Short mmCIF file of C-alpha atoms in Angstrom, two decimals:
data_model
loop_
_atom_site.label_atom_id
_atom_site.label_comp_id
_atom_site.label_asym_id
_atom_site.label_seq_id
_atom_site.Cartn_x
_atom_site.Cartn_y
_atom_site.Cartn_z
CA MET A 21 114.52 25.60 88.43
CA PHE A 22 114.85 28.89 90.28
CA HIS A 23 118.63 28.59 90.01
CA ILE A 24 118.42 28.01 86.24
CA PHE A 25 116.03 30.96 85.89
CA CYS A 26 118.49 33.23 87.70
CA ILE A 27 121.32 32.13 85.43
CA ILE A 28 119.22 32.84 82.32
CA LEU A 29 118.17 36.21 83.73
CA CYS A 30 121.78 37.14 84.45
CA CYS A 31 122.79 36.17 80.91
CA VAL A 32 120.02 38.35 79.47
CA PHE A 33 120.98 41.36 81.58
CA SER A 34 124.64 40.80 80.72
CA ALA A 35 123.86 40.76 77.00
CA LEU A 36 121.76 43.90 77.26
CA SER A 37 124.42 45.78 79.19
CA ALA A 38 127.36 44.66 77.04
CA SER A 39 128.93 47.55 75.19
CA HIS A 40 129.75 47.62 71.51
CA PRO A 41 133.42 46.62 70.91
CA ASP A 42 134.02 49.88 69.01
CA GLU A 43 132.47 52.14 71.64
CA VAL A 44 134.77 54.93 72.79
CA LYS A 45 134.67 54.85 76.58
CA GLU A 46 137.21 57.54 77.42
CA LEU A 47 138.85 60.24 75.33
CA PRO A 48 141.93 62.25 76.35
CA GLY A 49 141.24 65.96 76.63
CA LEU A 50 137.52 65.47 77.24
CA ASN A 51 136.61 67.02 80.57
CA PHE A 52 132.82 67.28 80.29
CA PRO A 53 130.08 64.60 80.18
CA LEU A 54 128.49 63.47 76.91
CA ASN A 55 124.80 62.73 76.47
CA TYR A 56 125.39 60.41 73.51
CA LYS A 57 127.42 57.33 72.65
CA HIS A 58 130.16 57.31 70.04
CA TYR A 59 132.21 54.61 68.34
CA SER A 60 135.48 54.38 66.43
CA GLY A 61 136.87 51.45 64.48
CA TYR A 62 137.16 50.00 61.00
CA LEU A 63 134.83 49.06 58.18
CA ASN A 64 136.03 46.54 55.65
CA ALA A 65 136.11 47.56 52.00
CA THR A 66 137.50 45.47 49.12
CA GLU A 67 140.83 43.66 48.70
CA GLY A 68 142.22 44.20 52.18
CA ARG A 69 141.31 47.86 52.49
CA HIS A 70 140.11 49.06 55.89
CA LEU A 71 138.32 52.39 56.29
CA HIS A 72 138.39 54.12 59.66
CA TYR A 73 135.09 55.49 60.92
CA TRP A 74 133.93 57.57 63.86
CA PHE A 75 130.20 57.32 64.53
CA VAL A 76 128.30 59.59 66.93
CA GLU A 77 124.75 58.89 67.99
CA SER A 78 122.16 61.64 67.99
CA GLN A 79 121.74 63.76 71.10
CA ARG A 80 117.99 63.76 70.50
CA SER A 81 116.58 60.34 69.56
CA PRO A 82 119.14 57.86 68.17
CA SER A 83 116.53 55.19 67.45
CA THR A 84 114.44 57.43 65.18
CA ASP A 85 116.72 60.22 63.96
CA PRO A 86 118.34 59.76 60.52
CA VAL A 87 121.81 58.33 59.94
CA VAL A 88 123.98 60.80 58.02
CA LEU A 89 127.23 59.84 56.30
CA TRP A 90 129.82 62.64 56.04
CA LEU A 91 132.71 62.64 53.54
CA ASN A 92 135.43 65.28 53.21
CA GLY A 93 137.05 65.65 49.81
CA GLY A 94 140.50 66.38 48.43
CA PRO A 95 140.69 63.81 46.94
CA GLY A 96 142.77 62.40 49.75
CA CYS A 97 141.69 64.48 52.77
CA SER A 98 140.32 63.23 56.06
CA SER A 99 136.71 63.36 57.23
CA LEU A 100 137.99 63.76 60.79
CA GLU A 101 138.49 67.40 59.87
CA GLY A 102 134.73 67.45 59.40
CA PHE A 103 134.32 65.81 62.82
CA LEU A 104 136.84 67.80 64.85
CA GLY A 105 136.79 71.12 62.99
CA GLU A 106 133.41 71.55 61.32
CA LEU A 107 130.15 69.74 62.08
CA GLY A 108 131.10 67.16 64.70
CA PRO A 109 130.16 67.48 68.39
CA LEU A 110 133.77 67.63 69.66
CA HIS A 111 136.31 70.18 68.46
CA VAL A 112 140.03 70.35 69.19
CA SER A 113 141.39 73.41 70.96
CA ALA A 114 144.26 75.38 69.45
CA ASP A 115 146.75 73.72 71.81
CA GLY A 116 145.99 70.30 70.31
CA LYS A 117 145.40 68.81 73.76
CA SER A 118 141.85 69.51 74.89
CA LEU A 119 138.37 69.18 73.38
CA TYR A 120 135.41 71.52 73.58
CA ASN A 121 131.73 71.19 72.73
CA ASN A 122 130.44 72.33 69.34
CA THR A 123 126.95 73.69 69.99
CA TYR A 124 126.13 73.57 66.25
CA SER A 125 126.93 69.88 65.82
CA TRP A 126 124.83 67.93 63.36
CA ASN A 127 124.40 65.18 65.93
CA ARG A 128 121.97 67.42 67.76
CA VAL A 129 119.40 66.09 65.27
CA ALA A 130 121.05 63.11 63.55
CA ASN A 131 123.33 60.11 63.98
CA VAL A 132 126.48 61.04 62.05
CA LEU A 133 128.98 58.63 60.50
CA PHE A 134 132.36 60.16 59.60
CA LEU A 135 134.26 57.93 57.17
CA GLU A 136 137.94 58.37 56.26
CA ALA A 137 138.15 57.41 52.60
CA PRO A 138 139.76 56.21 50.45
CA ALA A 139 142.28 53.84 52.08
CA GLY A 140 145.48 55.73 52.89
CA VAL A 141 143.59 58.77 54.19
CA GLY A 142 143.84 59.54 57.90
CA PHE A 143 143.79 56.26 59.86
CA SER A 144 142.42 54.21 56.94
CA TYR A 145 144.84 51.73 55.41
CA ALA A 146 145.35 48.87 52.96
CA ASP A 147 147.12 45.65 53.85
CA ASN A 148 149.35 45.99 50.78
CA LYS A 149 149.92 49.73 51.35
CA LYS A 150 149.05 50.49 47.71
CA TYR A 151 146.95 53.63 47.55
CA SER A 152 146.46 54.38 43.85
CA THR A 153 142.72 54.57 43.18
CA ASP A 154 140.02 56.32 41.15
CA ASP A 155 136.48 57.71 41.41
CA ASP A 156 134.72 54.41 40.71
CA SER A 157 136.94 52.33 43.01
CA VAL A 158 136.37 54.80 45.86
CA SER A 159 132.59 54.72 45.42
CA TYR A 160 132.54 50.92 45.44
CA ASP A 161 134.79 50.68 48.51
CA ASN A 162 132.55 53.17 50.32
CA TYR A 163 129.49 51.14 49.29
CA VAL A 164 130.99 47.93 50.66
CA ALA A 165 132.04 49.74 53.86
CA LEU A 166 128.49 51.05 54.34
CA GLN A 167 127.15 47.50 54.24
CA HIS A 168 129.66 46.53 56.92
CA PHE A 169 128.53 49.51 59.02
CA PHE A 170 124.94 48.31 59.04
CA GLU A 171 126.14 44.82 59.93
CA LYS A 172 127.94 46.32 62.93
CA PHE A 173 124.95 48.50 63.83
CA PRO A 174 121.84 46.61 62.64
CA GLU A 175 119.60 48.65 64.95
CA PHE A 176 120.08 51.65 62.61
CA LYS A 177 119.03 49.88 59.38
CA LYS A 178 115.46 51.09 59.81
CA ASN A 179 116.51 54.76 60.14
CA ASP A 180 116.40 57.13 57.19
CA PHE A 181 119.85 57.38 55.60
CA TYR A 182 121.50 60.39 53.90
CA ILE A 183 124.86 60.85 52.17
CA THR A 184 126.56 64.23 52.67
CA GLY A 185 129.94 65.90 52.32
CA GLU A 186 131.89 68.77 50.80
CA SER A 187 134.46 69.77 48.18
CA TYR A 188 135.58 66.71 46.15
CA GLY A 189 132.68 65.08 47.92
CA GLY A 190 130.88 66.56 44.90
CA ILE A 191 132.26 63.48 43.10
CA TYR A 192 132.24 61.05 46.02
CA ILE A 193 128.59 61.65 46.98
CA PRO A 194 126.74 61.27 43.64
CA THR A 195 128.81 58.25 42.59
CA LEU A 196 128.21 56.51 45.92
CA SER A 197 124.55 57.55 45.90
CA VAL A 198 124.00 55.89 42.54
CA ARG A 199 125.47 52.65 43.91
CA VAL A 200 123.23 52.77 46.99
CA LEU A 201 120.16 53.61 44.87
CA THR A 202 120.71 50.84 42.33
CA GLY A 203 122.61 48.23 44.36
CA PRO A 204 121.28 45.19 46.20
CA ALA A 205 122.08 46.40 49.74
CA ASN A 206 119.00 47.04 51.86
CA ILE A 207 119.66 50.65 52.90
CA ASN A 208 116.82 53.07 53.73
CA PHE A 209 118.28 55.76 51.44
CA LYS A 210 116.36 59.05 51.38
CA GLY A 211 118.66 61.72 49.94
CA PHE A 212 121.98 63.53 49.65
CA ALA A 213 123.51 66.93 50.39
CA ILE A 214 126.64 68.41 48.77
CA GLY A 215 128.35 71.43 50.33
CA ASN A 216 130.59 73.60 48.10
CA GLY A 217 130.96 70.60 45.86
CA PHE A 218 133.21 69.85 42.90
CA LEU A 219 130.24 69.02 40.65
CA ASP A 220 131.53 70.24 37.30
CA GLY A 221 135.17 71.18 36.68
CA THR A 222 134.50 73.41 33.66
CA ASN A 223 131.68 75.31 35.37
CA LEU A 224 133.71 75.90 38.52
CA THR A 225 136.79 77.06 36.59
CA ASN A 226 134.86 79.47 34.40
CA ALA A 227 133.02 80.73 37.45
CA ILE A 228 136.28 81.53 39.29
CA VAL A 229 136.95 84.32 36.78
CA PHE A 230 133.46 85.81 37.22
CA PHE A 231 133.71 85.39 41.01
CA ALA A 232 137.03 87.23 41.02
CA TYR A 233 135.73 90.12 38.91
CA PHE A 234 132.49 90.65 40.81
CA HIS A 235 134.36 90.55 44.13
CA GLY A 236 136.73 93.32 43.10
CA LEU A 237 139.82 91.21 42.39
CA ILE A 238 140.08 92.00 38.68
CA GLY A 239 140.54 95.51 37.32
CA PRO A 240 138.59 96.96 34.37
CA GLN A 241 141.47 96.60 31.88
CA LEU A 242 141.95 92.91 32.57
CA TRP A 243 138.20 92.32 32.49
CA LYS A 244 138.01 94.08 29.12
CA SER A 245 140.79 91.85 27.80
CA LEU A 246 139.02 88.73 29.10
CA ALA A 247 135.71 89.79 27.54
CA GLN A 248 137.36 90.58 24.21
CA ASN A 249 139.60 87.51 23.95
CA CYS A 250 137.58 84.84 25.76
CA CYS A 251 133.95 85.92 25.39
CA GLY A 252 133.56 87.29 21.86
CA GLY A 253 133.36 90.84 23.16
CA HIS A 254 130.48 90.30 25.62
CA ALA A 255 131.03 88.57 28.97
CA SER A 256 128.34 86.11 30.08
CA GLN A 257 128.05 82.52 31.23
CA GLU A 258 126.98 81.50 27.73
CA THR A 259 129.67 83.37 25.75
CA CYS A 260 132.79 82.98 27.93
CA ASN A 261 135.20 80.08 28.00
CA PHE A 262 138.41 80.35 30.01
CA VAL A 263 139.56 76.70 29.83
CA GLY A 264 140.53 74.10 27.25
CA ASP A 265 141.15 75.04 23.63
CA ILE A 266 141.41 78.83 23.90
CA SER A 267 143.40 81.43 22.01
CA LYS A 268 146.85 82.56 23.08
CA GLU A 269 145.46 86.01 23.92
CA CYS A 270 142.75 84.48 26.12
CA GLN A 271 145.29 82.22 27.79
CA MET A 272 147.50 85.18 28.64
CA ALA A 273 144.57 87.10 30.14
CA VAL A 274 143.38 84.14 32.20
CA SER A 275 146.92 83.47 33.45
CA GLU A 276 146.75 86.87 35.14
CA VAL A 277 143.60 85.72 36.95
CA THR A 278 145.46 82.58 38.03
CA TYR A 279 148.18 84.74 39.51
CA ILE A 280 145.63 86.88 41.40
CA VAL A 281 143.81 83.85 42.82
CA ASP A 282 146.90 81.83 43.63
CA GLY A 283 149.78 84.22 44.12
CA SER A 284 148.37 87.18 45.99
CA GLY A 285 147.92 85.51 49.39
CA LEU A 286 144.13 85.38 49.29
CA ASN A 287 142.27 82.76 51.29
CA VAL A 288 140.62 80.60 48.61
CA TYR A 289 138.29 79.07 51.21
CA ASN A 290 136.96 82.40 52.44
CA LEU A 291 137.78 85.54 50.52
CA TYR A 292 137.23 87.75 53.56
CA SER A 293 139.27 85.74 56.06
CA ASP A 294 142.99 85.94 56.71
CA CYS A 295 145.34 83.08 55.88
CA ALA A 296 146.65 81.10 58.84
CA GLN A 297 150.42 81.28 59.30
CA SER A 298 151.02 77.56 59.01
CA GLN A 299 153.84 75.41 57.68
CA ASP A 300 151.62 72.39 56.92
CA ILE A 301 153.28 70.22 54.27
CA ASN A 302 150.16 68.15 53.58
CA SER A 303 147.80 71.09 54.00
CA ARG A 304 144.27 70.56 52.76
CA TYR A 305 144.56 74.10 51.41
CA LEU A 306 147.35 73.07 49.03
CA VAL A 307 145.45 69.97 47.88
CA ASP A 308 142.26 71.89 47.20
CA LYS A 309 144.09 74.77 45.51
CA ARG A 310 145.80 72.39 43.11
CA ASN A 311 142.38 70.91 42.40
CA MET A 312 140.78 74.31 41.90
CA LEU A 313 143.50 75.60 39.55
CA ARG A 314 143.81 72.34 37.61
CA TYR A 315 142.00 73.67 34.53
CA LEU A 316 143.20 77.28 34.56
CA PRO A 317 146.08 78.30 32.28
CA LYS A 318 149.37 78.47 34.16
CA PRO A 319 150.57 81.96 35.10
CA VAL A 320 153.19 83.80 33.08
CA LYS A 321 156.54 82.09 32.57
CA GLY A 322 158.78 82.13 35.62
CA TYR A 323 155.89 82.29 38.11
CA LYS A 324 155.83 79.56 40.75
CA PHE A 325 152.65 78.53 42.55
CA SER A 326 152.67 79.87 46.09
CA GLU A 327 153.11 77.27 48.83
CA ASP A 328 153.34 79.46 51.91
CA PRO A 329 151.48 80.25 54.02
CA PRO A 330 148.67 77.68 53.77
CA CYS A 331 145.40 79.33 54.76
CA VAL A 332 144.21 76.51 56.99
CA ASP A 333 146.19 75.31 59.99
CA SER A 334 145.37 71.74 60.98
CA SER A 335 148.36 71.27 63.27
CA ASN A 336 146.08 71.11 66.33
CA LEU A 337 144.18 68.14 64.85
CA ARG A 338 147.43 66.40 63.93
CA LYS A 339 148.86 66.93 67.40
CA TYR A 340 145.73 65.64 69.12
CA LEU A 341 145.06 62.58 66.96
CA ASN A 342 148.66 61.34 67.02
CA GLN A 343 148.83 61.08 70.79
CA PRO A 344 149.26 57.38 71.71
CA ALA A 345 146.44 57.62 74.25
CA VAL A 346 144.06 59.07 71.66
CA ARG A 347 144.93 56.39 69.11
CA GLN A 348 144.31 53.74 71.75
CA ALA A 349 140.96 55.28 72.73
CA LEU A 350 139.91 55.27 69.05
CA HIS A 351 141.00 51.64 68.59
CA ILE A 352 143.72 52.43 66.04
CA PRO A 353 146.21 49.54 65.62
CA SER A 354 149.86 50.33 66.24
CA HIS A 355 150.87 49.45 62.67
CA VAL A 356 148.61 52.16 61.18
CA GLN A 357 150.33 55.32 59.92
CA ASP A 358 150.28 58.64 61.76
CA TRP A 359 147.21 60.75 61.06
CA ASP A 360 147.51 63.67 58.66
CA ILE A 361 144.93 66.05 57.24
CA CYS A 362 145.58 64.89 53.65
CA SER A 363 147.47 62.01 52.07
CA LEU A 364 149.87 62.94 49.28
CA ASP A 365 150.16 59.23 48.41
CA VAL A 366 146.43 59.15 47.68
CA GLU A 367 146.36 62.52 45.91
CA ILE A 368 149.32 61.70 43.64
CA GLY A 369 147.98 58.24 42.76
CA TYR A 370 144.36 59.33 42.28
CA LYS A 371 142.77 59.04 38.83
CA ARG A 372 139.89 61.43 38.18
CA ILE A 373 137.36 59.75 35.91
CA TYR A 374 134.60 62.36 35.97
CA ASN A 375 134.61 66.07 35.15
CA THR A 376 130.88 66.49 35.72
CA MET A 377 128.21 64.85 37.86
CA ARG A 378 125.34 65.84 35.59
CA PRO A 379 124.33 62.25 34.60
CA GLN A 380 124.52 61.03 38.19
CA ILE A 381 122.46 63.88 39.67
CA LEU A 382 119.82 63.54 36.95
CA GLN A 383 119.62 59.79 37.63
CA LEU A 384 119.26 60.33 41.38
CA ILE A 385 116.61 63.05 41.12
CA GLY A 386 114.89 61.29 38.22
CA SER A 387 114.36 58.20 40.36
CA GLY A 388 111.60 60.03 42.20
CA LYS A 389 112.79 58.40 45.43
CA LEU A 390 115.39 60.87 46.71
CA ARG A 391 115.76 64.50 47.68
CA GLY A 392 118.96 66.41 46.97
CA LEU A 393 120.55 69.57 48.33
CA ILE A 394 123.43 71.55 46.79
CA TYR A 395 124.53 74.23 49.25
CA ASN A 396 127.36 76.77 49.11
CA GLY A 397 128.99 79.31 51.37
CA ASP A 398 128.99 82.38 49.14
CA VAL A 399 132.52 83.69 49.86
CA ASP A 400 134.34 80.46 48.98
CA MET A 401 136.44 80.51 45.79
CA ALA A 402 137.66 76.89 45.91
CA CYS A 403 134.30 75.43 44.89
CA ASN A 404 132.35 78.62 44.42
CA PHE A 405 128.59 79.11 44.59
CA LEU A 406 128.38 80.48 41.06
CA GLY A 407 129.72 77.33 39.41
CA ASP A 408 127.39 75.12 41.44
CA GLU A 409 124.46 77.45 40.74
CA TRP A 410 125.17 77.17 37.01
CA PHE A 411 125.39 73.39 37.41
CA ALA A 412 121.96 73.16 39.07
CA TYR A 413 120.36 75.50 36.52
CA ASN A 414 121.87 73.69 33.52
CA LEU A 415 120.39 70.35 34.62
CA GLY A 416 117.19 71.48 32.90
CA LEU A 417 114.92 70.54 35.78
CA LYS A 418 111.64 72.37 36.25
CA VAL A 419 111.85 75.32 38.64
CA THR A 420 109.32 74.92 41.45
CA LYS A 421 110.48 77.85 43.60
CA GLU A 422 112.33 80.87 42.25
CA PHE A 423 115.47 82.33 43.84
CA THR A 424 114.39 83.82 47.17
CA PRO A 425 115.92 84.67 50.58
CA TRP A 426 115.76 82.26 53.49
CA LYS A 427 116.05 83.47 57.09
CA PHE A 428 117.50 82.41 60.41
CA ASN A 429 116.67 84.35 63.60
CA LYS A 430 114.71 86.83 61.43
CA GLN A 431 117.83 87.69 59.42
CA ILE A 432 118.52 86.81 55.80
CA ALA A 433 120.91 83.85 55.93
CA GLY A 434 121.17 83.18 52.20
CA PHE A 435 119.13 82.40 49.12
CA VAL A 436 117.36 79.30 47.88
CA LYS A 437 115.96 77.95 44.62
CA SER A 438 114.07 74.69 44.15
CA TYR A 439 113.88 72.31 41.22
CA GLY A 440 111.34 69.85 42.55
CA ARG A 441 113.30 67.28 44.55
CA LEU A 442 116.58 69.20 44.13
CA THR A 443 117.32 72.40 46.06
CA PHE A 444 120.14 74.89 45.55
CA LEU A 445 120.96 77.06 48.58
CA THR A 446 123.55 79.69 49.49
CA ILE A 447 124.74 80.61 52.99
CA LYS A 448 125.53 84.28 53.40
CA GLY A 449 129.06 85.17 54.50
CA SER A 450 130.16 81.56 54.78
CA GLY A 451 133.25 79.95 53.29
CA HIS A 452 134.23 76.48 52.18
CA MET A 453 134.21 74.73 55.57
CA LYS A 454 132.34 76.90 58.07
CA LYS A 455 129.13 76.69 56.07
CA ALA A 456 128.77 73.11 57.29
CA ILE A 457 128.29 74.42 60.83
CA LYS A 458 126.02 77.29 59.85
CA ALA A 459 123.83 75.06 57.71
CA ALA A 460 123.30 72.78 60.71
CA SER A 461 122.13 75.69 62.86
#
């Protein structure tokens, strides 16, 4: 009997000590100890699509801290940029070989799941290698993948769950949130947060012109022409329209704005930062700029959209992630494509169904079950604060706290306005990506 008891006891201890098959044990370029576990592998979506994830446990209390999903946008750009360049605990050095600690990582207070979606982005793939998709297909694949995540990690099902992201995540997040809210999956869903989000294409495009003028990019003569030809003589949010069915005179004036924003070498992610001297072909900058300028009239005849230099250099991430030893450590199969910051196959084959997320946000907030946050770095042009501020205001929700400063370390860090369960917040001096780090601090 004693012998049998010892065998049972050994089996129990063995089961308790067994590691998760997706746990990352060693990582090239990591030369300091970690006080948290992390995992990399695949979540199954629909029809043979496999979404790569990287999950980091909280540094504080994994068993009780919330689980936060992070999605980068594009569409077609990788959430590993969010991990390794924005809010993740490990960042890649400029040489593309070593890692360093990010002291502002979100996993200081939360378990964070970084998901590369849709299939074709980063290390995610489809068995048939067909990557044409649309907003609804992406949200459903992400919903199915989330269910697989909680099957792999059932111990986290009891934790509060939040959906977050940036840029075209302004479409990804509300559409996925509606599925989680209304679907049959048992997920402890508590809220969402959208950073510099593409929430309404018309609002954002109109706001680019105002953003440019009030940041000193448009001279008085051009502004007068815009006001006269696009705004009925008086420029305001209510009277101006710079997109769609506009007069030839308005189109000519707005095309000059397009040239200033696109052709003058400005950093659309952070007006006050320099552009990186990069030769990235699949630069996230180029993907987002095409998205941002989609609804603006094209510049004057003969003008070609600038393609060099991209303002964001992701070559260090590409160099690091495509090392064979790194791929092996992250459990990436050999048949999976090389990692890139954005997938042109996905971007080219992507069908945009929604121009606004107004119905989705109203449904989510109207449920009375969720809290929402829309936050913006205030020097980003790509998905600028003004367009998202207009979006939040135009929802028609009751204001429960007027626009007021918020502080960090006794300094004004931005401004905040509350509409009951929905909050709009700006982050002073922050751009499109870096605000993710500052918000976490």
